[in-house]
Coordinates of C-alpha atoms in Angstrom, one line a residue:
M17 CA 25.2 154.0 -249.9
Y18 CA 25.3 154.1 -246.1
P19 CA 28.6 152.3 -245.1
A20 CA 28.3 153.5 -241.5
L21 CA 24.8 151.9 -241.1
K22 CA 26.0 148.7 -242.8
K23 CA 28.9 148.4 -240.4
L24 CA 26.6 149.0 -237.5
Y25 CA 24.1 146.4 -238.8
L26 CA 26.8 143.8 -239.2
T27 CA 28.2 144.5 -235.7
H28 CA 24.7 144.1 -234.1
K29 CA 23.9 141.1 -236.2
C30 CA 27.1 139.4 -234.9
K31 CA 26.2 140.3 -231.3
Y32 CA 22.7 139.0 -231.8
R33 CA 23.8 135.6 -233.2
Q34 CA 26.3 135.3 -230.4
Y35 CA 23.6 136.1 -227.9
I36 CA 21.3 133.4 -229.4
M37 CA 24.1 130.9 -229.3
N38 CA 24.8 131.7 -225.6
C39 CA 21.1 131.3 -224.8
K40 CA 21.0 127.9 -226.5
K41 CA 24.1 126.8 -224.7
S42 CA 22.7 127.8 -221.4
F43 CA 19.3 126.1 -222.1
Y44 CA 20.8 122.8 -223.3
G45 CA 23.3 122.8 -220.5
N46 CA 20.7 123.3 -217.8
L47 CA 18.5 120.7 -219.5
I48 CA 21.2 118.1 -219.2
K49 CA 22.3 119.2 -215.7
S50 CA 18.8 119.0 -214.2
S51 CA 18.0 115.6 -216.0
D52 CA 17.7 112.4 -214.0
N53 CA 18.8 110.4 -217.0
K54 CA 21.6 112.5 -218.6
N55 CA 22.5 109.9 -221.1
K56 CA 18.9 109.7 -222.5
T57 CA 18.6 113.5 -222.6
V58 CA 21.9 113.9 -224.5
W59 CA 20.8 111.3 -227.1
S60 CA 17.4 113.1 -227.5
L61 CA 19.2 116.4 -228.1
I62 CA 21.5 114.8 -230.7
S63 CA 18.5 113.4 -232.5
I64 CA 16.8 116.9 -232.5
L65 CA 20.0 118.6 -233.7
N66 CA 20.4 116.0 -236.5
N67 CA 16.7 116.2 -237.4
N68 CA 16.3 112.6 -236.4
E69 CA 13.8 113.2 -233.6
K70 CA 11.6 110.2 -233.2
S71 CA 7.9 110.8 -233.2
H72 CA 5.8 109.4 -230.4
K73 CA 5.0 105.7 -230.9
N74 CA 1.9 104.3 -229.4
I75 CA 2.1 101.1 -227.3
T76 CA 0.2 98.1 -228.4
L77 CA 0.0 94.8 -226.4
K78 CA -0.7 91.3 -227.4
N79 CA -2.8 89.0 -225.3
S80 CA -2.7 85.4 -226.7
E81 CA -3.7 86.1 -230.3
T82 CA -5.5 89.3 -229.6
I83 CA -3.9 92.7 -230.3
I84 CA -4.8 95.4 -227.6
D85 CA -4.7 98.9 -229.0
D86 CA -7.2 100.7 -226.8
P87 CA -5.2 103.1 -224.5
Q88 CA -7.4 102.6 -221.5
T89 CA -7.3 98.8 -221.8
I90 CA -3.5 99.0 -222.3
A91 CA -3.1 101.1 -219.1
N92 CA -5.3 98.6 -217.1
T93 CA -3.4 95.6 -218.5
F94 CA -0.1 97.1 -217.5
N95 CA -1.3 97.8 -214.0
E96 CA -2.7 94.3 -213.5
N97 CA 0.6 92.8 -214.8
F98 CA 2.7 95.0 -212.4
I99 CA 0.5 94.0 -209.5
N100 CA 0.2 90.3 -210.2
G101 CA 3.9 89.8 -211.1
P102 CA 5.3 90.0 -207.5
Q103 CA 2.2 88.1 -206.2
N104 CA 2.9 85.2 -208.6
I105 CA 6.6 85.2 -207.7
Q106 CA 5.8 85.0 -204.0
R107 CA 3.2 82.2 -204.5
S108 CA 5.9 80.1 -206.3
I109 CA 8.1 80.2 -203.2
K110 CA 8.0 77.0 -201.1
R111 CA 8.6 78.6 -197.6
N112 CA 10.6 76.4 -195.3
I113 CA 10.8 76.2 -191.5
Y114 CA 13.8 78.2 -190.7
S115 CA 14.7 79.1 -187.1
T116 CA 15.0 82.8 -186.3
S117 CA 15.9 82.3 -182.6
N118 CA 19.6 83.2 -183.3
F119 CA 18.5 86.4 -185.0
E120 CA 16.2 87.4 -182.2
S121 CA 18.7 86.8 -179.5
N122 CA 21.6 88.6 -181.2
M123 CA 19.8 91.5 -183.0
T124 CA 17.1 92.6 -180.6
I125 CA 17.5 96.3 -179.6
R126 CA 15.9 96.9 -176.2
E127 CA 15.7 100.7 -176.5
S128 CA 12.6 101.8 -178.6
M129 CA 12.9 104.4 -181.3
C130 CA 11.2 107.7 -180.6
A131 CA 10.1 110.0 -183.4
L132 CA 10.6 113.4 -181.7
P133 CA 8.6 116.3 -183.0
F134 CA 10.3 118.8 -185.4
S135 CA 10.8 122.5 -184.9
E136 CA 10.1 124.6 -188.0
T137 CA 13.8 125.4 -188.5
E138 CA 14.9 121.8 -188.1
L139 CA 12.3 120.5 -190.6
L140 CA 13.1 123.3 -193.1
N141 CA 16.8 122.5 -193.0
C142 CA 16.1 118.8 -193.3
L143 CA 13.8 119.2 -196.4
K144 CA 16.1 121.8 -198.1
K145 CA 19.0 119.4 -198.1
S146 CA 16.8 116.4 -199.1
I147 CA 14.2 117.4 -201.7
K148 CA 15.7 117.4 -205.2
N149 CA 15.1 120.3 -207.5
K150 CA 13.4 118.1 -210.1
H151 CA 10.4 119.1 -212.3
S152 CA 8.7 115.7 -212.4
S153 CA 5.5 115.3 -210.5
G154 CA 3.4 112.4 -209.1
P155 CA -0.4 111.9 -208.6
D156 CA -0.7 115.3 -206.9
D157 CA 0.8 117.1 -209.9
I158 CA 3.1 119.1 -207.7
P159 CA 6.7 119.3 -209.0
N160 CA 9.4 118.8 -206.4
S161 CA 11.0 122.1 -207.6
L162 CA 7.8 124.0 -206.7
L163 CA 7.6 122.4 -203.3
R164 CA 11.2 123.1 -202.6
S165 CA 11.0 126.8 -203.7
S166 CA 7.9 127.3 -201.5
L167 CA 9.1 125.6 -198.3
H168 CA 9.8 128.8 -196.4
I169 CA 6.2 129.8 -197.0
I170 CA 4.4 126.6 -196.1
I171 CA 6.8 125.3 -193.4
K172 CA 4.6 126.2 -190.4
P173 CA 1.5 124.1 -191.5
V174 CA 3.8 121.4 -192.9
T175 CA 5.6 121.1 -189.5
H176 CA 2.3 120.8 -187.7
L177 CA 1.1 118.1 -190.1
V178 CA 4.3 116.1 -189.8
N179 CA 4.3 116.2 -186.0
M180 CA 0.6 115.2 -185.8
S181 CA 1.4 112.3 -188.1
F182 CA 4.2 111.1 -185.9
S183 CA 2.3 111.5 -182.6
N184 CA -0.7 109.6 -183.9
G185 CA 1.2 107.0 -185.8
V186 CA -0.7 107.6 -189.0
F187 CA 0.5 108.2 -192.5
P188 CA -1.9 110.3 -194.6
K189 CA -4.2 108.1 -196.7
E190 CA -4.3 110.7 -199.6
L191 CA -0.5 110.4 -200.1
K192 CA -0.5 106.6 -200.6
L193 CA -1.3 106.7 -204.3
S194 CA 1.6 106.4 -206.8
T195 CA 1.7 106.7 -210.6
V196 CA 3.6 104.1 -212.6
H197 CA 5.2 104.7 -216.0
P198 CA 6.0 101.5 -218.0
V199 CA 9.4 101.7 -219.7
H200 CA 10.4 99.1 -222.3
K201 CA 13.6 97.1 -221.4
K202 CA 14.2 94.8 -224.3
G203 CA 12.5 92.1 -226.3
C204 CA 9.0 92.2 -227.9
S205 CA 7.4 95.6 -227.2
R206 CA 3.9 93.9 -227.2
D207 CA 4.8 91.8 -224.1
C208 CA 4.0 93.3 -220.7
S209 CA 6.7 91.4 -219.0
N210 CA 9.3 93.3 -221.1
Y211 CA 8.4 96.6 -219.4
R212 CA 9.9 98.0 -216.2
P213 CA 7.6 99.9 -213.8
I214 CA 8.9 103.3 -212.9
S215 CA 6.9 104.6 -210.0
V216 CA 6.5 108.3 -208.9
S217 CA 5.0 109.2 -205.6
S218 CA 3.5 112.5 -204.6
A219 CA 5.8 115.4 -203.7
L220 CA 4.0 115.9 -200.3
S221 CA 4.5 112.3 -199.3
K222 CA 8.3 112.9 -199.5
V223 CA 8.0 115.6 -196.8
F224 CA 6.7 113.0 -194.3
E225 CA 9.2 110.4 -195.5
Y226 CA 12.3 112.6 -195.3
A227 CA 11.2 113.7 -191.8
M228 CA 10.8 110.1 -190.6
L229 CA 14.1 109.1 -192.4
E230 CA 15.9 111.7 -190.3
R231 CA 14.7 110.2 -187.1
L232 CA 15.2 106.6 -188.3
N233 CA 18.8 107.2 -189.4
S234 CA 19.6 108.7 -186.0
H235 CA 18.3 105.5 -184.3
L236 CA 20.1 103.2 -186.8
V237 CA 23.4 105.0 -186.4
K238 CA 23.2 105.2 -182.6
Y239 CA 22.8 101.4 -182.2
N240 CA 24.9 100.5 -185.3
I241 CA 22.0 98.4 -186.7
V242 CA 22.8 98.1 -190.4
S243 CA 25.5 95.5 -191.1
N244 CA 28.9 96.7 -192.2
K245 CA 28.6 94.2 -195.0
Q246 CA 25.9 96.4 -196.5
H247 CA 27.2 99.1 -199.0
G248 CA 23.9 100.1 -200.6
F249 CA 22.1 103.4 -199.6
C250 CA 24.5 103.9 -196.6
N251 CA 26.3 107.2 -195.9
G252 CA 30.0 107.0 -196.8
K253 CA 29.5 103.8 -198.8
S254 CA 28.9 103.1 -202.5
T255 CA 29.6 100.6 -205.3
I256 CA 33.2 101.6 -205.0
T257 CA 33.5 100.6 -201.4
A258 CA 31.7 97.3 -202.1
I259 CA 34.0 96.5 -205.0
N260 CA 37.1 97.5 -203.0
S261 CA 36.1 95.3 -200.1
F262 CA 35.2 92.4 -202.5
V263 CA 38.4 92.5 -204.5
N264 CA 40.7 93.0 -201.5
D265 CA 39.1 89.9 -199.9
I266 CA 39.7 87.8 -203.0
I267 CA 43.3 88.9 -203.4
S268 CA 44.0 88.4 -199.7
L269 CA 42.7 84.8 -199.9
L270 CA 44.6 84.0 -203.1
D271 CA 47.8 85.3 -201.4
K272 CA 47.3 82.8 -198.6
K273 CA 47.2 80.0 -201.1
Q274 CA 43.4 79.6 -200.7
N275 CA 41.1 78.4 -203.5
V276 CA 38.5 81.1 -204.0
L277 CA 35.0 81.1 -205.6
A278 CA 32.2 83.7 -205.5
I279 CA 28.5 83.1 -205.7
F280 CA 26.5 85.9 -207.4
C281 CA 22.9 85.7 -206.4
D282 CA 20.1 87.1 -208.5
L283 CA 16.8 87.9 -206.8
S284 CA 13.6 88.4 -208.8
R285 CA 11.9 91.7 -208.0
A286 CA 13.2 91.7 -204.4
F287 CA 11.9 95.2 -203.5
D288 CA 8.4 94.4 -204.8
T289 CA 8.0 91.0 -203.0
V290 CA 8.9 92.2 -199.4
D291 CA 6.3 90.7 -197.0
H292 CA 4.9 93.5 -194.8
L293 CA 4.2 91.4 -191.7
L294 CA 7.8 90.0 -191.8
L295 CA 9.2 93.5 -192.3
L296 CA 7.2 94.8 -189.3
E297 CA 8.4 91.9 -187.1
K298 CA 12.0 92.7 -188.0
L299 CA 11.5 96.4 -187.4
N300 CA 10.2 95.5 -183.9
T301 CA 13.5 93.6 -183.1
Y302 CA 15.4 96.8 -184.2
G303 CA 13.6 98.9 -181.6
I304 CA 10.9 100.3 -183.9
R305 CA 7.8 99.7 -181.7
G306 CA 4.7 101.4 -180.4
V307 CA 3.5 104.6 -182.1
V308 CA 6.5 104.6 -184.6
A309 CA 5.7 101.0 -185.6
N310 CA 2.1 102.0 -186.1
W311 CA 3.3 104.8 -188.3
F312 CA 5.3 102.4 -190.5
S313 CA 2.3 99.9 -190.5
S314 CA 0.1 102.8 -191.7
Y315 CA 2.7 103.8 -194.3
L316 CA 2.9 100.3 -195.8
S317 CA -0.8 99.4 -195.8
G318 CA -3.6 100.7 -198.0
R319 CA -1.3 101.7 -200.8
C320 CA -2.6 101.9 -204.4
Q321 CA -1.0 102.5 -207.8
Q322 CA -2.2 103.6 -211.2
V323 CA -0.4 103.3 -214.6
E324 CA -0.1 106.3 -216.9
I325 CA 0.6 106.0 -220.6
K326 CA 0.7 108.5 -223.4
F327 CA -1.3 107.9 -226.6
K328 CA -1.2 109.8 -229.8
T329 CA -4.4 110.4 -231.8
G330 CA -3.9 112.5 -234.9
S331 CA -1.6 115.3 -233.8
T332 CA -2.7 115.2 -230.2
I333 CA -0.9 113.3 -227.4
A334 CA -3.2 112.5 -224.5
K335 CA -2.5 110.9 -221.1
F336 CA -4.5 107.8 -220.0
L337 CA -4.7 106.6 -216.4
S338 CA -5.6 103.0 -215.4
T339 CA -7.9 102.1 -212.6
A340 CA -6.1 102.3 -209.3
L341 CA -5.3 98.9 -207.8
P342 CA -4.2 98.0 -204.2
V343 CA -0.5 97.1 -203.5
N344 CA -0.3 94.6 -200.7
M345 CA 3.4 93.7 -200.7
G346 CA 6.8 95.2 -201.4
V347 CA 8.4 98.5 -200.2
P348 CA 7.0 101.5 -202.1
Q349 CA 8.8 102.1 -205.4
G350 CA 10.1 105.6 -206.0
S351 CA 9.8 106.4 -202.3
V352 CA 12.2 107.8 -199.8
L353 CA 11.9 105.1 -197.1
G354 CA 11.7 102.1 -199.5
P355 CA 15.5 101.5 -199.8
I356 CA 16.2 101.8 -196.1
L357 CA 13.3 99.5 -195.2
F358 CA 14.6 96.9 -197.6
L359 CA 18.1 97.1 -196.0
L360 CA 16.5 96.4 -192.6
F361 CA 14.5 93.5 -194.1
I362 CA 17.6 91.8 -195.5
N363 CA 19.9 92.9 -192.7
D364 CA 19.8 89.7 -190.6
I365 CA 21.1 87.5 -193.5
V366 CA 24.6 88.2 -192.1
M367 CA 23.7 86.4 -188.9
F368 CA 23.6 83.1 -190.8
L369 CA 26.3 83.8 -193.3
N370 CA 29.2 86.1 -192.7
C371 CA 31.0 85.6 -196.0
L372 CA 28.8 88.2 -197.8
V373 CA 29.2 91.5 -199.6
L374 CA 25.8 93.3 -199.9
Y375 CA 24.7 96.1 -202.1
A376 CA 20.9 96.5 -201.5
D377 CA 19.5 93.3 -203.1
D378 CA 22.8 92.3 -204.8
T379 CA 24.0 89.5 -202.6
T380 CA 27.5 88.0 -203.2
A381 CA 29.1 85.2 -201.2
L382 CA 32.8 84.5 -201.1
I383 CA 33.9 80.8 -200.5
S384 CA 37.5 79.7 -199.8
G385 CA 39.4 76.6 -198.8
K386 CA 42.8 74.9 -198.9
K387 CA 41.6 71.9 -200.8
Q388 CA 40.3 72.5 -204.3
E389 CA 38.1 69.4 -204.3
N390 CA 36.1 70.8 -201.4
I391 CA 35.3 74.2 -202.9
Y392 CA 32.3 73.3 -205.1
P393 CA 30.6 71.1 -202.4
K394 CA 31.1 73.9 -199.9
A395 CA 29.8 76.5 -202.4
V396 CA 26.7 74.3 -203.1
E397 CA 26.1 74.1 -199.3
I398 CA 26.4 77.9 -199.0
L399 CA 24.0 78.4 -201.9
N400 CA 21.5 76.0 -200.3
K401 CA 21.7 78.0 -197.0
L402 CA 21.2 81.2 -199.0
S403 CA 18.2 79.7 -200.8
N404 CA 16.7 78.6 -197.5
W405 CA 17.0 82.1 -196.0
F406 CA 15.5 83.7 -199.1
N407 CA 12.6 81.2 -199.2
F408 CA 11.9 81.7 -195.5
N409 CA 11.8 85.5 -196.0
K410 CA 9.6 85.1 -199.2
L411 CA 12.3 86.3 -201.6
F412 CA 12.7 84.4 -204.9
L413 CA 16.3 83.3 -205.8
N414 CA 16.5 83.0 -209.5
H415 CA 18.8 79.9 -209.9
D416 CA 19.0 80.4 -213.7
K417 CA 20.7 83.8 -213.3
T418 CA 22.7 82.9 -210.2
F419 CA 26.2 81.9 -211.1
F420 CA 29.6 80.8 -209.7
L421 CA 32.8 82.6 -210.6
P422 CA 36.1 80.9 -209.5
F423 CA 39.2 83.1 -209.0
T424 CA 42.7 81.8 -209.6
T425 CA 46.2 83.0 -210.1
F426 CA 47.6 83.1 -213.7
G427 CA 48.0 79.8 -215.3
N428 CA 46.0 78.0 -212.6
N429 CA 42.5 77.2 -213.8
H430 CA 41.9 74.0 -211.9
L431 CA 38.7 75.4 -210.4
S432 CA 37.0 75.6 -213.8
D433 CA 35.9 72.0 -213.6
S434 CA 32.9 70.8 -211.7
S435 CA 30.8 67.6 -212.0
N436 CA 27.6 69.4 -211.0
K437 CA 25.9 70.3 -214.2
N438 CA 23.2 72.3 -212.4
I439 CA 25.6 75.0 -211.5
N440 CA 26.2 78.1 -213.8
I441 CA 30.0 78.5 -213.8
L442 CA 31.3 81.5 -215.7
G443 CA 34.8 82.8 -216.6
T444 CA 33.7 86.4 -216.4
G445 CA 30.8 88.0 -214.6
K446 CA 29.3 91.5 -214.0
F447 CA 29.4 92.8 -210.4
L448 CA 27.9 96.2 -209.6
G449 CA 28.7 97.6 -213.1
I450 CA 32.2 96.2 -213.5
Y451 CA 33.3 93.0 -215.3
L452 CA 35.3 90.5 -213.2
D453 CA 37.4 87.7 -214.7
Q454 CA 39.0 84.7 -213.1
N455 CA 42.5 86.2 -212.9
L456 CA 41.4 89.8 -212.0
N457 CA 43.4 91.3 -214.9
W458 CA 40.5 93.6 -215.8
K459 CA 41.0 93.2 -219.5
C460 CA 37.3 92.4 -220.1
H461 CA 36.2 95.3 -218.1
C462 CA 38.5 97.8 -219.8
E463 CA 37.3 96.6 -223.2
N464 CA 33.7 97.2 -222.3
L465 CA 34.5 100.5 -220.7
I466 CA 36.3 101.7 -223.8
K467 CA 33.1 101.0 -225.9
R468 CA 31.1 103.1 -223.4
L469 CA 33.6 105.9 -223.4
N470 CA 33.7 106.1 -227.2
T471 CA 29.9 106.6 -227.1
Y472 CA 30.3 109.5 -224.6
C473 CA 33.1 111.0 -226.8
Y474 CA 30.7 111.0 -229.8
Q475 CA 28.0 112.7 -227.7
I476 CA 30.3 115.5 -226.5
R477 CA 31.6 116.0 -230.1
N478 CA 28.0 116.5 -231.3
L479 CA 27.0 118.8 -228.5
K480 CA 30.1 120.9 -227.9
E481 CA 28.9 123.7 -230.2
L482 CA 25.7 124.0 -228.1
M483 CA 27.1 123.6 -224.6
D484 CA 29.6 125.8 -222.8
V485 CA 32.7 124.2 -221.2
N486 CA 31.1 124.3 -217.6
H487 CA 28.1 122.3 -218.7
T488 CA 30.2 119.9 -220.7
L489 CA 32.4 119.3 -217.6
N490 CA 29.3 118.6 -215.5
Y491 CA 28.3 116.0 -218.0
Y492 CA 31.9 114.6 -217.9
Y493 CA 31.9 114.3 -214.2
A494 CA 28.5 112.6 -214.1
Q495 CA 28.9 110.1 -216.9
I496 CA 32.6 109.6 -217.5
Q497 CA 34.7 110.3 -214.4
S498 CA 32.2 108.2 -212.2
R499 CA 33.1 105.2 -214.4
L500 CA 36.8 105.8 -214.3
S501 CA 36.9 105.9 -210.5
Y502 CA 37.4 102.2 -209.6
V503 CA 40.1 99.8 -208.3
W504 CA 41.3 98.5 -211.7
G505 CA 43.7 101.4 -212.3
S506 CA 46.9 99.3 -211.8
S507 CA 45.8 97.0 -214.7
S508 CA 48.0 97.0 -217.8
A509 CA 44.7 97.3 -219.8
A510 CA 44.1 100.7 -218.3
K511 CA 46.5 102.4 -220.7
N512 CA 44.0 102.0 -223.5
V513 CA 41.3 103.6 -221.3
F514 CA 43.6 106.5 -220.6
L515 CA 44.0 107.1 -224.4
V516 CA 40.3 107.4 -224.7
Q517 CA 40.1 109.7 -221.7
K518 CA 42.7 112.0 -223.4
R519 CA 40.7 112.0 -226.6
I520 CA 37.6 113.0 -224.6
V521 CA 39.5 115.8 -222.8
R522 CA 40.8 117.2 -226.2
C523 CA 37.2 117.1 -227.5
I524 CA 36.0 119.2 -224.5
A525 CA 38.7 121.7 -224.9
G526 CA 38.4 121.8 -228.7
S527 CA 42.1 120.9 -229.2
K528 CA 43.7 119.1 -232.1
K529 CA 44.4 115.3 -232.2
F530 CA 48.1 115.5 -231.4
D531 CA 48.0 118.4 -228.9
S532 CA 49.6 117.7 -225.5
C533 CA 47.0 116.9 -222.9
R534 CA 48.9 117.9 -219.8
P535 CA 48.0 121.6 -220.0
I536 CA 44.4 120.7 -220.9
F537 CA 44.0 118.5 -217.8
K538 CA 45.4 121.3 -215.6
K539 CA 43.2 124.0 -217.3
L540 CA 40.0 122.0 -217.0
N541 CA 40.9 120.8 -213.5
I542 CA 40.3 117.1 -214.6
L543 CA 42.2 114.3 -212.9
T544 CA 44.0 111.8 -215.1
L545 CA 43.1 108.1 -214.9
S546 CA 46.2 107.4 -212.8
S547 CA 45.4 110.4 -210.5
L548 CA 41.8 109.1 -210.0
Y549 CA 43.2 105.7 -209.1
I550 CA 45.5 107.2 -206.5
L551 CA 42.7 109.3 -205.1
E552 CA 40.4 106.3 -204.7
L553 CA 43.1 104.3 -203.0
L554 CA 44.0 107.0 -200.5
T555 CA 40.3 107.7 -199.8
F556 CA 39.7 104.0 -199.2
I557 CA 42.6 103.9 -196.7
F558 CA 41.6 107.1 -195.0
H559 CA 38.0 105.9 -194.6
N560 CA 39.1 102.5 -193.2
Q561 CA 42.0 103.6 -190.9
Q562 CA 40.6 101.6 -188.0
H563 CA 41.1 98.4 -189.9
F564 CA 44.9 98.8 -190.4
L565 CA 47.7 98.4 -187.9
R566 CA 50.2 101.2 -187.2
H567 CA 53.9 100.7 -186.1
S568 CA 52.9 102.3 -182.7
S569 CA 50.7 99.3 -182.1
F570 CA 53.8 97.2 -181.5
H571 CA 56.2 99.6 -179.7
N572 CA 56.3 102.8 -177.7
Y573 CA 59.4 104.3 -179.2
N574 CA 59.1 107.8 -180.6
T575 CA 60.2 107.0 -184.2
R576 CA 59.5 108.9 -187.3
N577 CA 57.3 106.2 -188.7
K578 CA 55.3 105.2 -185.6
Q579 CA 52.1 106.7 -186.9
Q580 CA 52.4 105.1 -190.3
F581 CA 50.5 101.9 -191.3
I582 CA 52.3 98.6 -191.5
T583 CA 52.5 97.5 -195.1
P584 CA 51.2 93.9 -195.4
L585 CA 53.7 91.2 -196.5
T586 CA 52.6 89.6 -199.7
R587 CA 53.5 86.6 -201.8
L588 CA 51.8 87.3 -205.1
K589 CA 52.4 90.3 -207.4
L590 CA 48.6 90.5 -207.6
A591 CA 48.6 91.0 -203.8
H592 CA 51.5 93.4 -204.0
N593 CA 49.5 95.6 -206.4
S594 CA 46.2 95.2 -204.5
P595 CA 44.2 98.3 -203.5
T596 CA 45.1 97.8 -199.8
S597 CA 48.9 97.3 -200.3
M598 CA 49.2 100.1 -202.9
G599 CA 46.9 102.4 -200.8
I600 CA 48.9 101.9 -197.6
K601 CA 52.2 102.7 -199.4
L602 CA 50.8 105.8 -200.9
F603 CA 49.1 106.9 -197.7
N604 CA 52.4 106.5 -195.7
A605 CA 54.2 108.7 -198.3
L606 CA 51.8 111.6 -197.6
P607 CA 52.8 114.6 -195.4
S608 CA 51.5 114.2 -191.8
T609 CA 49.3 117.3 -192.3
L610 CA 47.4 115.5 -195.0
R611 CA 47.1 112.2 -193.1
S612 CA 45.8 114.0 -190.0
Q613 CA 42.8 115.7 -191.7
G614 CA 39.6 115.5 -189.6
T615 CA 37.0 114.5 -192.3
I616 CA 37.0 112.6 -195.6
K617 CA 35.8 115.8 -197.3
C618 CA 38.7 117.9 -196.0
F619 CA 41.1 115.1 -196.9
K620 CA 40.0 114.8 -200.5
T621 CA 40.0 118.6 -200.9
S622 CA 43.5 119.0 -199.6
L623 CA 44.7 116.0 -201.6
K624 CA 43.4 117.5 -204.9
K625 CA 45.3 120.7 -204.2

């Protein structure tokens, strides 16, 4: 009857539906972008969209034959278990007498660290770049996002409090309480030992910690205190640099006809068992003395933790808090200073053993020798030295999970035999998220990576209708590209990984199965697997230029190639295709304008163009 009105109705109905869809895309995209655990968030959204959302399941525990279902008792039981676990581990350690005279004579820094007061502008800039825009909150119920957004208002009193704390050498007592959330790992859900404690400290405590971290980092960099063997929590270093260093060392030794074997050490709850007195002694040798040492002593002492669990009664979910218990050991979990304090605690291990690659508490030793019959005795000797060092420093080396992995060239497996039955010898092992095998052919790693990538492809396919391309790309960079950026790109097994990458890219773009991917990669500005490999190699060479020789090191002639690096001579094809050899060849082929970039950031930006 009213065709004009019907047409108008249909037009606005279409616009309304499109508006709702855009709002949903924006909401879900921002939810994933701001999440600390993007993978978990995506799976939760998929469950909601498929009407498979899991209802809250109450935790019950079993003590001997008794079932514990009272929420308050459960919270207290968890807290007691989390507190007693590290204490029991430390009690089981038979501490040996191990001389530290060599450490003290070589590592003592004569100049003492000074925690200079902050100006309001300096502290504001420091906190803005450091405090994450997260919505989680600790015992003070103040979300980080709220603190960050109000910094410009409260910066004057905050600066005064921070400077007073530094000048008096006291960390505020009210900020020493942390809230722990138990997260089930695997195994029986009624066993406390199968839960991981996730600790959250107060937002305000991070203000004091970030300020001290700024001063501490300046001192550590000035005196080059942290070992170059350490790759964890260090600026400019990552798991990629650790793996690059480790793999290059192995290949270099194999190319020199050396027999090579690695020891992968497993430490039980290393961060939680750090002895405070030992830590303060080590800080003293690094120049952290006087008022600053008093501040760190105050920061570590008198800390407490409480466990929070959620319990559903009827249709209501309530939170239950355990009784707060004192924490007398370990670096504070979920803190800002905890990681760097642990690095300083373990830093002197390289004074006794130089054949190490460190990533926080992941300790790996590389043993080599000309005679194959001497490798295992030498490895056992090194393992005993490591065990002695860990025992002296009250860290527990788990021998059941510590293993040996021999590396050989193809068709040469003589290192797989050992008469020592107490040694765990594996053919493949996991190192910082990648799978290593005896011949470094990366087949095992690529197979496991493909399984993971197929999972991500499934997630993107399920969510692409509710996420715009930009948010999907953010998820791609966080979850997928980060796993593709490693040193195994020259492996023949990488071609299968590339096929999965192309399938994922087609899924993001909404293309058909047999559409060409080349224009899609360009349109979405995504690097192919081979391009990522080249980028990582060139970045590695640029970052480590001081370790490579140039032609100008051997002559003064003004030749075209005098500023290029010398390509190492290699015997094995494995060494010829190693990250170092391939990286140097690629780096030498770059235009001089690219090679002469001032910073790593400018270099990578120019390279991508």
